[in-house]
Amino acid sequence: MTEAAVTATAGRTVTTAPGGAEPPLFELAAEVYVTAPPAAVYAVVSDLPRSGEWSPECVGGTWATGEPATVGAVFRGENLRSPDVVAWAPVVRGTWFTESEVVAAEPGVTFQWSMRDGSGRKQDSTWAYDIEPAHGGSRLVHRFRMGTATEGIRGITAEMDADARARFFAEWSDKLAADLPRTLARIKDVVEGDGTPS
C-alpha cells in the first residue's frame, strides 16, 4: 500500500490571505494513486453509506432525501469519536449524527458534499474527492475546506480565549491532516482489494 501524501494549512492560526482577505479556517488535501479507473473509484467514494469502511469517524448512515449521490441529495451520517481526540476541548464524544448535502457529483471526476447546520442550511464546510486518470489507474485527491466556522466549531470555541482557540485550531488541523491520508489508504485497499479495509 502506498502512503497518501498530505498537505494542510490551518489558515487563520498562521497566515493572512493576499489583499487582507480572511483565509479559510481549514484547508487540507491528501492524495493517493489507485490502480483502478476513475469510474470505479468514483463508484466507491460517492457511496456515502459505505463511509464506515474507510472513515476514521463516520461509521455509515443513510440517504435522507433526494436521489442518492446526486446534487441536492441529503445524507444523514452516523459518527463515532473517541475520548482522546483533542481531549482537553469540549468536542462531541461518542456517537452523534450529521447532515450533509451533495454539492457536486460528476461521475469519474468529482464528488463533494457540504455540512448542514441544525436548520438544514449548507455551511461553508465542504469535503471532496477529486479523481483523474493517472498511469493506467487514478489519482484520488481528498480535500476538506472550512471557510468560516461552522455551528459546531462556534459551539466548541465559544468559551475559549484567543490562546485556547489558536491551540484548538492547530490541534484540529493536525487531526484532519492525519485523517485524510488514513481515509485514502483504506479507500485504496477497498477499491484494489477484496473490499475489506486494512
Tab-separated table of N, CA, C and O in Angstrom, residues 63-66 72-77 96-103 113-127 150-154:
chain	number	residue	atom	x	y	z
A	63	TRP	N	-29.142	7.790	3.063
A	63	TRP	CA	-29.615	8.919	2.271
A	63	TRP	C	-30.974	9.316	2.812
A	63	TRP	O	-31.882	8.504	2.879
A	64	ALA	N	-31.116	10.576	3.219
A	64	ALA	CA	-32.355	11.043	3.841
A	64	ALA	C	-33.355	11.555	2.815
A	64	ALA	O	-34.552	11.276	2.911
A	65	THR	N	-32.873	12.331	1.851
A	65	THR	CA	-33.747	12.856	0.800
A	65	THR	C	-32.980	12.927	-0.505
A	65	THR	O	-31.745	12.978	-0.527
A	66	GLY	N	-33.718	12.950	-1.605
A	66	GLY	CA	-33.116	13.089	-2.926
A	66	GLY	C	-32.623	11.774	-3.494
A	66	GLY	O	-32.568	10.753	-2.807
A	72	GLY	N	-27.851	17.878	-4.437
A	72	GLY	CA	-29.063	18.172	-3.679
A	72	GLY	C	-29.480	17.069	-2.732
A	72	GLY	O	-30.276	17.312	-1.819
A	73	ALA	N	-28.970	15.857	-2.929
A	73	ALA	CA	-29.312	14.755	-2.024
A	73	ALA	C	-28.729	15.027	-0.642
A	73	ALA	O	-27.641	15.585	-0.510
A	74	VAL	N	-29.470	14.623	0.388
A	74	VAL	CA	-29.044	14.836	1.769
A	74	VAL	C	-28.716	13.488	2.404
A	74	VAL	O	-29.496	12.538	2.311
A	75	PHE	N	-27.540	13.443	3.034
A	75	PHE	CA	-27.062	12.236	3.697
A	75	PHE	C	-27.049	12.460	5.198
A	75	PHE	O	-26.538	13.479	5.675
A	76	ARG	N	-27.614	11.532	5.941
A	76	ARG	CA	-27.568	11.594	7.404
A	76	ARG	C	-26.516	10.595	7.867
A	76	ARG	O	-26.671	9.382	7.738
A	77	GLY	N	-25.414	11.130	8.392
A	77	GLY	CA	-24.295	10.293	8.787
A	77	GLY	C	-24.284	9.999	10.271
A	77	GLY	O	-24.654	10.836	11.093
A	96	TRP	N	-22.689	10.624	17.399
A	96	TRP	CA	-23.512	11.779	17.048
A	96	TRP	C	-23.831	11.722	15.562
A	96	TRP	O	-23.262	10.937	14.814
A	97	PHE	N	-24.805	12.533	15.149
A	97	PHE	CA	-25.297	12.483	13.775
A	97	PHE	C	-25.100	13.831	13.081
A	97	PHE	O	-25.159	14.881	13.718
A	98	THR	N	-24.859	13.769	11.788
A	98	THR	CA	-24.691	14.973	10.980
A	98	THR	C	-25.548	14.854	9.730
A	98	THR	O	-25.950	13.751	9.338
A	99	GLU	N	-25.819	15.993	9.116
A	99	GLU	CA	-26.449	16.004	7.802
A	99	GLU	C	-25.551	16.752	6.845
A	99	GLU	O	-24.954	17.774	7.193
A	100	SER	N	-25.449	16.229	5.633
A	100	SER	CA	-24.660	16.885	4.597
A	100	SER	C	-25.437	16.840	3.288
A	100	SER	O	-26.304	15.985	3.088
A	101	GLU	N	-25.119	17.783	2.421
A	101	GLU	CA	-25.812	17.902	1.136
A	101	GLU	C	-24.804	17.809	-0.001
A	101	GLU	O	-23.777	18.495	0.011
A	102	VAL	N	-25.090	16.958	-0.975
A	102	VAL	CA	-24.202	16.812	-2.130
A	102	VAL	C	-24.243	18.106	-2.945
A	102	VAL	O	-25.315	18.596	-3.307
A	103	VAL	N	-23.063	18.658	-3.218
A	103	VAL	CA	-22.984	19.915	-3.970
A	103	VAL	C	-22.299	19.750	-5.331
A	103	VAL	O	-22.366	20.656	-6.157
A	113	TRP	N	-19.539	17.221	-0.881
A	113	TRP	CA	-20.703	17.464	-0.036
A	113	TRP	C	-20.371	18.501	1.031
A	113	TRP	O	-19.238	18.603	1.490
A	114	SER	N	-21.383	19.305	1.363
A	114	SER	CA	-21.232	20.348	2.376
A	114	SER	C	-22.028	19.970	3.615
A	114	SER	O	-23.141	19.441	3.520
A	115	MET	N	-21.457	20.294	4.768
A	115	MET	CA	-22.138	20.017	6.034
A	115	MET	C	-23.285	21.018	6.223
A	115	MET	O	-23.167	22.182	5.865
A	116	ARG	N	-24.388	20.529	6.804
A	116	ARG	CA	-25.539	21.391	7.077
A	116	ARG	C	-25.597	21.726	8.562
A	116	ARG	O	-25.123	20.957	9.402
A	117	ASP	N	-26.203	22.866	8.872
A	117	ASP	CA	-26.375	23.223	10.280
A	117	ASP	C	-27.676	22.630	10.807
A	117	ASP	O	-28.372	21.895	10.095
A	118	GLY	N	-28.006	22.950	12.050
A	118	GLY	CA	-29.189	22.375	12.675
A	118	GLY	C	-30.493	22.769	12.016
A	118	GLY	O	-31.518	22.102	12.201
A	119	SER	N	-30.471	23.838	11.220
A	119	SER	CA	-31.669	24.277	10.494
A	119	SER	C	-31.693	23.769	9.054
A	119	SER	O	-32.586	24.120	8.283
A	120	GLY	N	-30.719	22.957	8.688
A	120	GLY	CA	-30.688	22.394	7.341
A	120	GLY	C	-30.036	23.273	6.296
A	120	GLY	O	-30.135	22.989	5.100
A	121	ARG	N	-29.341	24.331	6.723
A	121	ARG	CA	-28.645	25.209	5.777
A	121	ARG	C	-27.229	24.703	5.525
A	121	ARG	O	-26.544	24.288	6.462
A	122	LYS	N	-26.803	24.802	4.258
A	122	LYS	CA	-25.425	24.432	3.933
A	122	LYS	C	-24.474	25.398	4.615
A	122	LYS	O	-24.709	26.602	4.640
A	123	GLN	N	-23.395	24.845	5.161
A	123	GLN	CA	-22.372	25.656	5.803
A	123	GLN	C	-21.143	25.735	4.896
A	123	GLN	O	-21.015	24.988	3.929
A	124	ASP	N	-20.240	26.630	5.236
A	124	ASP	CA	-19.021	26.819	4.462
A	124	ASP	C	-17.987	25.768	4.878
A	124	ASP	O	-16.904	26.081	5.363
A	125	SER	N	-18.381	24.513	4.712
A	125	SER	CA	-17.578	23.371	5.162
A	125	SER	C	-17.810	22.227	4.180
A	125	SER	O	-18.889	21.619	4.177
A	126	THR	N	-16.830	21.971	3.328
A	126	THR	CA	-17.030	21.034	2.215
A	126	THR	C	-15.932	19.979	2.173
A	126	THR	O	-14.742	20.283	2.285
A	127	TRP	N	-16.377	18.735	1.999
A	127	TRP	CA	-15.492	17.594	1.771
A	127	TRP	C	-15.567	17.232	0.293
A	127	TRP	O	-16.633	17.352	-0.323
A	150	THR	N	-18.169	26.634	11.389
A	150	THR	CA	-19.490	26.026	11.376
A	150	THR	C	-20.169	26.211	12.730
A	150	THR	O	-19.546	26.631	13.711
A	151	GLU	N	-21.422	25.842	12.768
A	151	GLU	CA	-22.185	25.862	14.011
A	151	GLU	C	-21.465	25.067	15.101
A	151	GLU	O	-21.346	25.516	16.247
A	152	GLY	N	-20.959	23.907	14.746
A	152	GLY	CA	-20.261	23.068	15.717
A	152	GLY	C	-18.971	23.688	16.225
A	152	GLY	O	-18.690	23.679	17.426
A	153	ILE	N	-18.174	24.240	15.312
A	153	ILE	CA	-16.910	24.872	15.707
A	153	ILE	C	-17.177	26.098	16.573
A	153	ILE	O	-16.468	26.344	17.558
A	154	ARG	N	-18.195	26.854	16.241
A	154	ARG	CA	-18.533	28.022	17.067
A	154	ARG	C	-18.902	27.588	18.481
A	154	ARG	O	-18.519	28.227	19.464
